[in-house]
Every structure is written in structure tokens, then in C-alpha cells.
């Protein structure tokens, strides 16, 4: 379920994807319970899932592992570098005038 969320499967339920999902989890804006509720709303999980503390802990653990994966860090570095490059491209024409 966490990998589906990462790929954007729960965007209709208000769960962001990719780097924003990870950032939201790291900042506390996204919790395992939020993600499980989104899956319930999408019909992927039973409402009874919210009572399964082991499942909630497993989702939390997977979200935590996602923040520490090398592929996420590489993706995030790419996004940061791309943002910096975009900012430079926007500033250079201004400096030329």
C-alpha cells in the first residue's frame, strides 16, 4: 500500500505522491493512519483495518523505510538540483539586462 501511495494511487484521497509524500511524512503532516484512511476511502482496505495496531505499525515502518531509501534520496537530490538549475535559468536573463 505504501508503494502505491508513493506512486500516486491515493491522490484522489488527498495523499500526495513521490517526494511530497515523503516530505509530508517526515514533517508529520502524513501519518500511517492518514494513509490507511485513504485506502479505506478508496475501497482498498476494510474500515476494520484502523483497529489493527500491528498493521498500522507496519505501514508506519514502511513509510519510515521509504524516507531512508537510496532511490528516494537520489530522486530528491535530482529534484533539488533541478529546482536550482531552474532558478539559475530564470535569473541569468534578468542579470543580462
Backbone as JSON, one array per atom type, in Angstrom:
{
  "sequence": "XXXXXXXXXXXXXXXXXXXXXXXXXXXXXXXXXXXXXXXXXXXXXXXXXXXXXXXXXXXXXXXXXXXXXXXXXXXXXXXXXXXXXXXXXXXXXXXXX",
  "N": [[0.81, -1.18, 0.0], [1.96, 1.25, 0.72], [3.84, 1.66, -1.31], [2.11, 1.96, -3.45], [0.86, 4.33, -2.69], [3.05, 6.03, -2.82], [3.44, 6.07, -5.55], [1.27, 7.55, -6.3], [-1.33, 6.59, -6.12], [-3.3, 7.22, -4.25], [-3.96, 9.88, -4.57], [-6.42, 11.06, -5.18], [-7.64, 10.91, -2.77], [-6.36, 12.78, -1.33], [-3.72, 12.28, -0.66], [-0.46, 13.02, -1.21], [2.07, 12.32, -3.73], [5.22, 10.67, -4.44], [8.13, 12.6, -3.81], [6.86, 14.54, -2.29], [5.06, 13.14, -0.71], [6.85, 11.75, 0.96], [8.13, 13.9, 2.19], [5.93, 15.04, 3.51], [5.39, 12.98, 5.31], [7.75, 12.98, 6.82], [7.56, 15.48, 8.03], [5.4, 15.17, 9.63], [2.91, 15.73, 8.7], [1.66, 13.72, 7.33], [0.48, 10.62, 8.35], [0.63, 7.13, 9.26], [-1.95, 6.37, 9.84], [-3.43, 8.28, 8.4], [-2.84, 7.5, 5.79], [-3.85, 4.89, 5.76], [-6.55, 5.47, 6.17], [-7.09, 6.78, 3.76], [-6.8, 4.63, 2.01], [-8.91, 3.07, 2.87], [-11.05, 4.75, 2.18], [-10.78, 4.65, -0.58], [-11.57, 2.12, -1.06], [-9.79, 0.07, -0.92], [-9.03, -1.07, 1.5], [-10.53, -2.57, 4.39], [-12.73, -0.93, 6.73], [-12.24, -1.93, 9.27], [-9.55, -2.2, 9.46], [-8.39, -0.02, 10.68], [-8.42, -0.64, 13.32], [-6.45, -2.44, 13.73], [-3.63, -2.59, 15.23], [-1.12, -3.7, 14.71], [-0.99, -3.68, 11.94], [-1.11, -0.94, 11.42], [1.3, -0.16, 12.61], [3.04, -1.52, 10.91], [2.61, -0.2, 8.47], [3.5, 2.33, 9.19], [6.17, 1.72, 9.66], [6.96, 1.01, 7.06], [6.59, 3.45, 5.75], [8.52, 4.93, 7.1], [10.81, 3.53, 6.31], [10.76, 4.12, 3.62], [11.54, 6.78, 3.59], [14.19, 6.53, 4.0], [15.33, 5.28, 1.86], [17.65, 4.66, -0.76], [16.92, 5.23, -3.39], [14.89, 7.1, -3.08], [16.36, 9.19, -1.93], [18.11, 9.76, -4.02], [16.26, 10.56, -5.95], [15.19, 12.8, -4.68], [17.46, 14.43, -4.52], [17.85, 14.87, -7.22], [15.51, 16.37, -7.77], [15.99, 18.64, -6.15], [18.35, 19.6, -7.35], [17.38, 20.1, -9.92], [15.53, 22.12, -9.35], [17.26, 24.12, -8.49], [18.73, 24.55, -10.85], [16.65, 25.47, -12.48], [16.07, 27.87, -11.19], [18.46, 29.25, -11.63], [18.41, 29.46, -14.42], [16.26, 31.17, -14.67], [17.21, 33.48, -13.48], [19.53, 34.32, -14.87], [18.79, 35.6, -17.41], [17.7, 37.96, -16.34], [19.87, 39.16, -15.09], [21.37, 39.74, -17.3], [20.26, 41.95, -18.43]],
  "CA": [[0.0, 0.0, 0.0], [2.84, 2.42, 0.78], [4.41, 1.88, -2.64], [1.01, 2.51, -4.26], [0.71, 5.74, -2.3], [4.22, 6.73, -3.35], [3.23, 6.24, -6.99], [0.15, 8.45, -6.54], [-2.61, 5.88, -6.17], [-4.28, 7.81, -3.33], [-4.03, 11.33, -4.74], [-7.84, 11.47, -5.12], [-7.99, 10.97, -1.35], [-5.58, 13.85, -0.71], [-2.36, 11.84, -0.3], [0.5, 13.39, -2.26], [2.93, 11.23, -4.19], [6.67, 10.82, -4.59], [8.91, 13.32, -2.8], [5.96, 15.29, -1.4], [4.58, 12.15, 0.27], [7.94, 11.51, 1.92], [8.29, 15.14, 2.96], [4.76, 15.15, 4.41], [5.57, 12.01, 6.39], [8.84, 13.45, 7.67], [7.13, 16.67, 8.78], [4.28, 14.82, 10.49], [1.64, 16.04, 8.05], [1.11, 12.44, 6.91], [0.71, 9.52, 9.29], [0.17, 5.83, 8.79], [-3.41, 6.38, 9.95], [-3.94, 9.05, 7.25], [-2.7, 6.67, 4.6], [-4.8, 3.79, 5.88], [-7.88, 6.05, 5.94], [-7.21, 6.99, 2.32], [-7.01, 3.31, 1.4], [-10.29, 2.69, 3.22], [-11.93, 5.58, 1.36], [-10.69, 4.21, -1.97], [-12.09, 0.76, -1.15], [-8.68, -0.89, -0.9], [-8.98, -1.71, 2.81], [-11.74, -2.59, 5.21], [-12.67, 0.0, 7.86], [-11.73, -2.64, 10.44], [-8.09, -2.1, 9.44], [-7.98, 1.04, 11.61], [-8.34, -1.21, 14.66], [-5.34, -3.4, 13.73], [-2.42, -1.83, 15.58], [0.04, -4.3, 14.04], [-0.99, -3.2, 10.55], [-0.76, 0.48, 11.49], [2.74, -0.1, 12.88], [3.73, -1.98, 9.71], [2.55, 0.89, 7.49], [4.4, 3.36, 9.69], [7.52, 1.23, 9.42], [7.23, 1.11, 5.62], [6.76, 4.87, 5.45], [9.83, 5.31, 7.63], [11.83, 2.93, 5.44], [10.73, 4.85, 2.36], [12.3, 8.02, 3.75], [15.62, 6.2, 4.1], [15.8, 4.51, 0.71], [18.61, 5.33, -1.63], [16.25, 5.73, -4.58], [14.22, 8.35, -2.71], [17.37, 10.22, -1.74], [18.58, 10.14, -5.35], [15.17, 11.3, -6.57], [15.1, 14.09, -4.01], [18.62, 15.2, -4.95], [17.54, 15.3, -8.58], [14.52, 17.46, -7.69], [16.66, 19.82, -5.62], [19.26, 20.11, -8.38], [16.55, 20.62, -10.99], [14.99, 23.39, -8.87], [18.37, 25.08, -8.51], [19.0, 24.86, -12.25], [15.54, 26.3, -12.95], [16.25, 29.2, -10.61], [19.58, 29.88, -12.33], [17.96, 29.79, -15.76], [15.37, 32.33, -14.56], [17.95, 34.66, -13.02], [20.53, 34.74, -15.85], [18.28, 36.66, -18.31], [17.49, 39.19, -15.59], [21.19, 39.76, -14.89], [21.9, 40.17, -18.6], [19.66, 43.25, -18.79]],
  "C": [[0.87, 1.26, 0.0], [3.44, 2.69, -0.6], [3.35, 2.41, -3.6], [0.81, 3.99, -3.96], [1.85, 6.56, -2.88], [4.04, 7.03, -4.84], [1.99, 7.07, -7.32], [-1.23, 7.83, -6.54], [-3.68, 6.52, -5.3], [-4.37, 9.33, -3.44], [-5.46, 11.84, -4.68], [-8.33, 11.58, -3.67], [-7.15, 12.0, -0.6], [-4.19, 13.45, -0.26], [-1.45, 12.18, -1.47], [1.39, 12.21, -2.61], [4.4, 11.65, -4.18], [7.3, 11.65, -3.47], [8.02, 14.09, -1.82], [5.39, 14.36, -0.34], [5.63, 11.95, 1.36], [8.13, 12.74, 2.8], [7.14, 15.33, 3.94], [4.87, 14.18, 5.57], [6.64, 12.5, 7.37], [8.43, 14.63, 8.54], [5.97, 16.37, 9.73], [2.92, 15.16, 9.9], [0.92, 14.79, 7.58], [1.47, 11.39, 7.94], [0.26, 8.22, 8.65], [-1.35, 5.78, 8.81], [-4.04, 7.15, 8.8], [-3.93, 8.2, 5.99], [-3.69, 5.52, 4.62], [-6.22, 4.3, 5.63], [-8.11, 6.31, 4.46], [-7.48, 5.68, 1.59], [-8.41, 2.8, 1.7], [-11.27, 3.45, 2.33], [-11.92, 5.16, -0.1], [-11.23, 2.8, -2.16], [-11.03, -0.31, -1.13], [-8.6, -1.68, 0.41], [-10.33, -1.65, 3.49], [-11.61, -1.54, 6.32], [-12.13, -0.63, 9.14], [-10.2, -2.54, 10.54], [-7.59, -1.06, 10.44], [-7.88, 0.53, 13.04], [-7.17, -2.18, 14.81], [-4.03, -2.65, 13.98], [-1.17, -2.4, 14.92], [0.15, -3.79, 12.6], [-0.58, -1.73, 10.51], [0.74, 0.64, 11.71], [3.54, -0.53, 11.65], [3.73, -0.89, 8.63], [3.49, 2.01, 7.92], [5.86, 2.97, 9.43], [7.9, 1.34, 7.95], [7.4, 2.57, 5.19], [8.13, 5.36, 5.92], [10.95, 4.76, 6.75], [11.91, 3.67, 4.11], [11.55, 6.13, 2.45], [13.8, 7.76, 3.77], [16.16, 5.45, 2.9], [16.72, 5.34, -0.16], [17.91, 5.94, -2.84], [15.51, 7.02, -4.27], [15.24, 9.47, -2.59], [17.91, 10.69, -3.09], [17.53, 10.98, -6.06], [15.07, 12.71, -5.98], [16.27, 14.99, -4.4], [18.4, 15.72, -6.36], [16.57, 16.48, -8.57], [15.17, 18.73, -7.19], [17.6, 20.43, -6.66], [18.49, 20.73, -9.53], [15.97, 21.98, -10.59], [16.06, 24.47, -8.9], [18.68, 25.5, -9.93], [17.91, 25.76, -12.82], [15.68, 27.72, -12.44], [17.37, 29.94, -11.31], [19.15, 30.32, -13.72], [17.05, 31.01, -15.73], [16.14, 33.6, -14.23], [18.92, 35.17, -14.08], [19.98, 35.79, -16.81], [18.07, 37.99, -17.58], [18.81, 39.91, -15.4], [21.77, 40.31, -16.18], [21.37, 41.54, -19.01], [20.27, 44.31, -17.98]]
}
